[in-house]
């Protein structure tokens, strides 16, 4: 009686392992390129990803190499993590109309009225506050307890 139960359990485990292996073997390969889709009517494409990119969202569609190159050439953003533009040998798609963010950030954090030529140090400024761009921060002296 126990032997029959043990044999049935072993047979069930062997069948489950065989099904799992068959599913792993017959699984279709991941797509080479993926387009992440937006929300709403028409679901416009947002970004191009490599097929195995971990940053691709849940709303996506597989595309071929030619369509991925065409979408990137038409101005669709490339994922910054998997860099499909580099993998597809598409170089420098920017038209130069957007300023470099690092330069803009540096300009927003330094007050231009104080230059190294005057011997004074540059002061940090408040950047990005509505109605008060470029206003210097006030230095509050430390209080002794």
Coordinates of C-alpha atoms in Angstrom, one line a residue:
X1 CA 0.0 0.0 0.0
X2 CA 2.7 2.5 0.9
X3 CA 4.8 1.3 -2.0
X4 CA 2.0 2.1 -4.4
X5 CA 1.7 5.7 -3.1
X6 CA 5.4 6.2 -3.3
X7 CA 5.6 4.9 -6.8
X8 CA 2.6 7.1 -7.8
X9 CA 4.3 10.2 -6.3
X10 CA 7.6 9.4 -8.1
X11 CA 5.8 9.0 -11.4
X12 CA 4.0 12.4 -10.9
X13 CA 7.3 14.1 -10.1
X14 CA 9.0 12.6 -13.2
X15 CA 6.1 13.7 -15.4
X16 CA 6.2 17.3 -14.0
X17 CA 9.9 17.5 -14.6
X18 CA 9.5 16.2 -18.2
X19 CA 6.8 18.8 -18.9
X20 CA 8.9 21.6 -17.4
X21 CA 11.9 20.6 -19.5
X22 CA 9.7 20.4 -22.7
X23 CA 8.3 23.8 -22.0
X24 CA 11.8 25.3 -21.5
X25 CA 13.0 23.7 -24.7
X26 CA 10.0 24.7 -26.8
X27 CA 9.8 28.3 -25.6
X28 CA 10.1 30.8 -28.4
X29 CA 13.3 32.9 -28.4
X30 CA 13.0 36.4 -27.0
X31 CA 12.5 39.1 -29.7
X32 CA 15.6 40.9 -30.9
X33 CA 14.1 44.4 -30.6
X34 CA 11.1 45.7 -28.6
X35 CA 9.1 49.0 -28.8
X36 CA 7.6 50.2 -25.6
X37 CA 4.1 51.5 -26.2
X38 CA 2.3 54.4 -24.5
X39 CA -1.1 54.5 -22.9
X40 CA -4.3 55.6 -24.6
X41 CA -5.8 55.4 -28.0
X42 CA -3.5 54.4 -30.7
X43 CA -0.8 53.5 -28.1
X44 CA 2.0 55.6 -29.5
X45 CA 5.5 54.1 -29.3
X46 CA 7.7 55.6 -26.6
X47 CA 11.1 53.9 -26.7
X48 CA 13.1 51.3 -28.5
X49 CA 14.7 48.6 -26.4
X50 CA 16.8 45.5 -27.1
X51 CA 14.8 42.3 -26.7
X52 CA 16.3 41.3 -23.4
X53 CA 16.3 44.8 -21.8
X54 CA 15.1 44.8 -18.2
X55 CA 13.8 48.4 -18.5
X56 CA 11.2 47.6 -21.2
X57 CA 7.7 48.1 -19.7
X58 CA 4.8 45.7 -19.9
X59 CA 3.2 47.4 -22.9
X60 CA 5.5 46.4 -25.7
X61 CA 5.6 44.9 -29.1
X62 CA 8.3 43.0 -30.9
X63 CA 9.8 44.6 -34.0
X64 CA 12.4 43.6 -36.5
X65 CA 15.8 45.1 -37.0
X66 CA 14.8 47.3 -39.9
X67 CA 11.8 48.7 -38.1
X68 CA 13.8 49.4 -35.0
X69 CA 16.4 51.3 -37.1
X70 CA 13.6 53.3 -38.9
X71 CA 11.9 54.2 -35.6
X72 CA 15.2 55.5 -34.2
X73 CA 16.0 57.4 -37.3
X74 CA 12.5 59.0 -37.2
X75 CA 13.3 60.4 -33.8
X76 CA 12.0 57.8 -31.3
X77 CA 14.0 57.7 -28.1
X78 CA 16.5 54.9 -27.5
X79 CA 16.7 53.2 -24.1
X80 CA 19.5 54.6 -22.1
X81 CA 20.2 51.3 -20.4
X82 CA 20.5 48.8 -23.3
X83 CA 21.5 51.5 -25.9
X84 CA 19.8 50.0 -29.0
X85 CA 21.1 52.9 -31.2
X86 CA 24.7 51.8 -30.5
X87 CA 23.8 48.1 -31.1
X88 CA 22.1 49.1 -34.4
X89 CA 25.1 51.2 -35.5
X90 CA 23.1 54.4 -35.5
X91 CA 25.4 57.2 -34.4
X92 CA 24.5 60.8 -33.3
X93 CA 20.7 61.0 -33.9
X94 CA 20.5 64.3 -32.0
X95 CA 19.9 67.4 -34.1
X96 CA 21.6 69.7 -31.6
X97 CA 18.4 71.5 -30.7
X98 CA 18.4 70.4 -27.1
X99 CA 21.1 71.9 -24.9
X100 CA 23.4 69.7 -22.9
X101 CA 21.8 69.1 -19.5
X102 CA 25.0 69.1 -17.6
X103 CA 25.9 72.6 -18.8
X104 CA 22.4 73.9 -18.0
X105 CA 22.6 72.4 -14.5
X106 CA 26.0 74.0 -14.0
X107 CA 24.8 77.4 -15.1
X108 CA 21.8 77.2 -12.7
X109 CA 23.9 76.4 -9.7
X110 CA 26.5 79.2 -10.0
X111 CA 25.9 82.9 -9.7
X112 CA 27.6 84.5 -12.8
X113 CA 28.0 87.9 -11.0
X114 CA 31.0 86.6 -9.0
X115 CA 33.9 85.6 -11.2
X116 CA 37.3 84.2 -10.3
X117 CA 38.8 87.4 -11.7
X118 CA 37.4 89.5 -8.7
X119 CA 38.8 87.0 -6.2
X120 CA 35.4 86.2 -4.8
X121 CA 34.0 82.7 -4.7
X122 CA 30.9 81.8 -6.7
X123 CA 27.8 81.6 -4.6
X124 CA 25.1 78.9 -5.0
X125 CA 21.8 80.2 -6.3
X126 CA 18.2 78.9 -6.2
X127 CA 17.4 77.4 -9.5
X128 CA 14.1 76.3 -10.8
X129 CA 11.9 78.0 -8.2
X130 CA 8.9 79.7 -9.9
X131 CA 9.2 83.5 -9.8
X132 CA 12.7 83.5 -8.2
X133 CA 15.2 82.2 -10.7
X134 CA 18.8 83.1 -9.9
X135 CA 18.2 84.6 -6.4
X136 CA 21.2 84.0 -4.1
X137 CA 20.8 81.7 -1.1
X138 CA 21.1 83.4 2.3
X139 CA 23.8 82.3 4.6
X140 CA 22.5 81.6 8.1
X141 CA 25.2 81.8 10.7
X142 CA 25.5 78.8 13.0
X143 CA 24.0 79.4 16.5
X144 CA 26.0 78.4 19.6
X145 CA 24.0 76.3 22.0

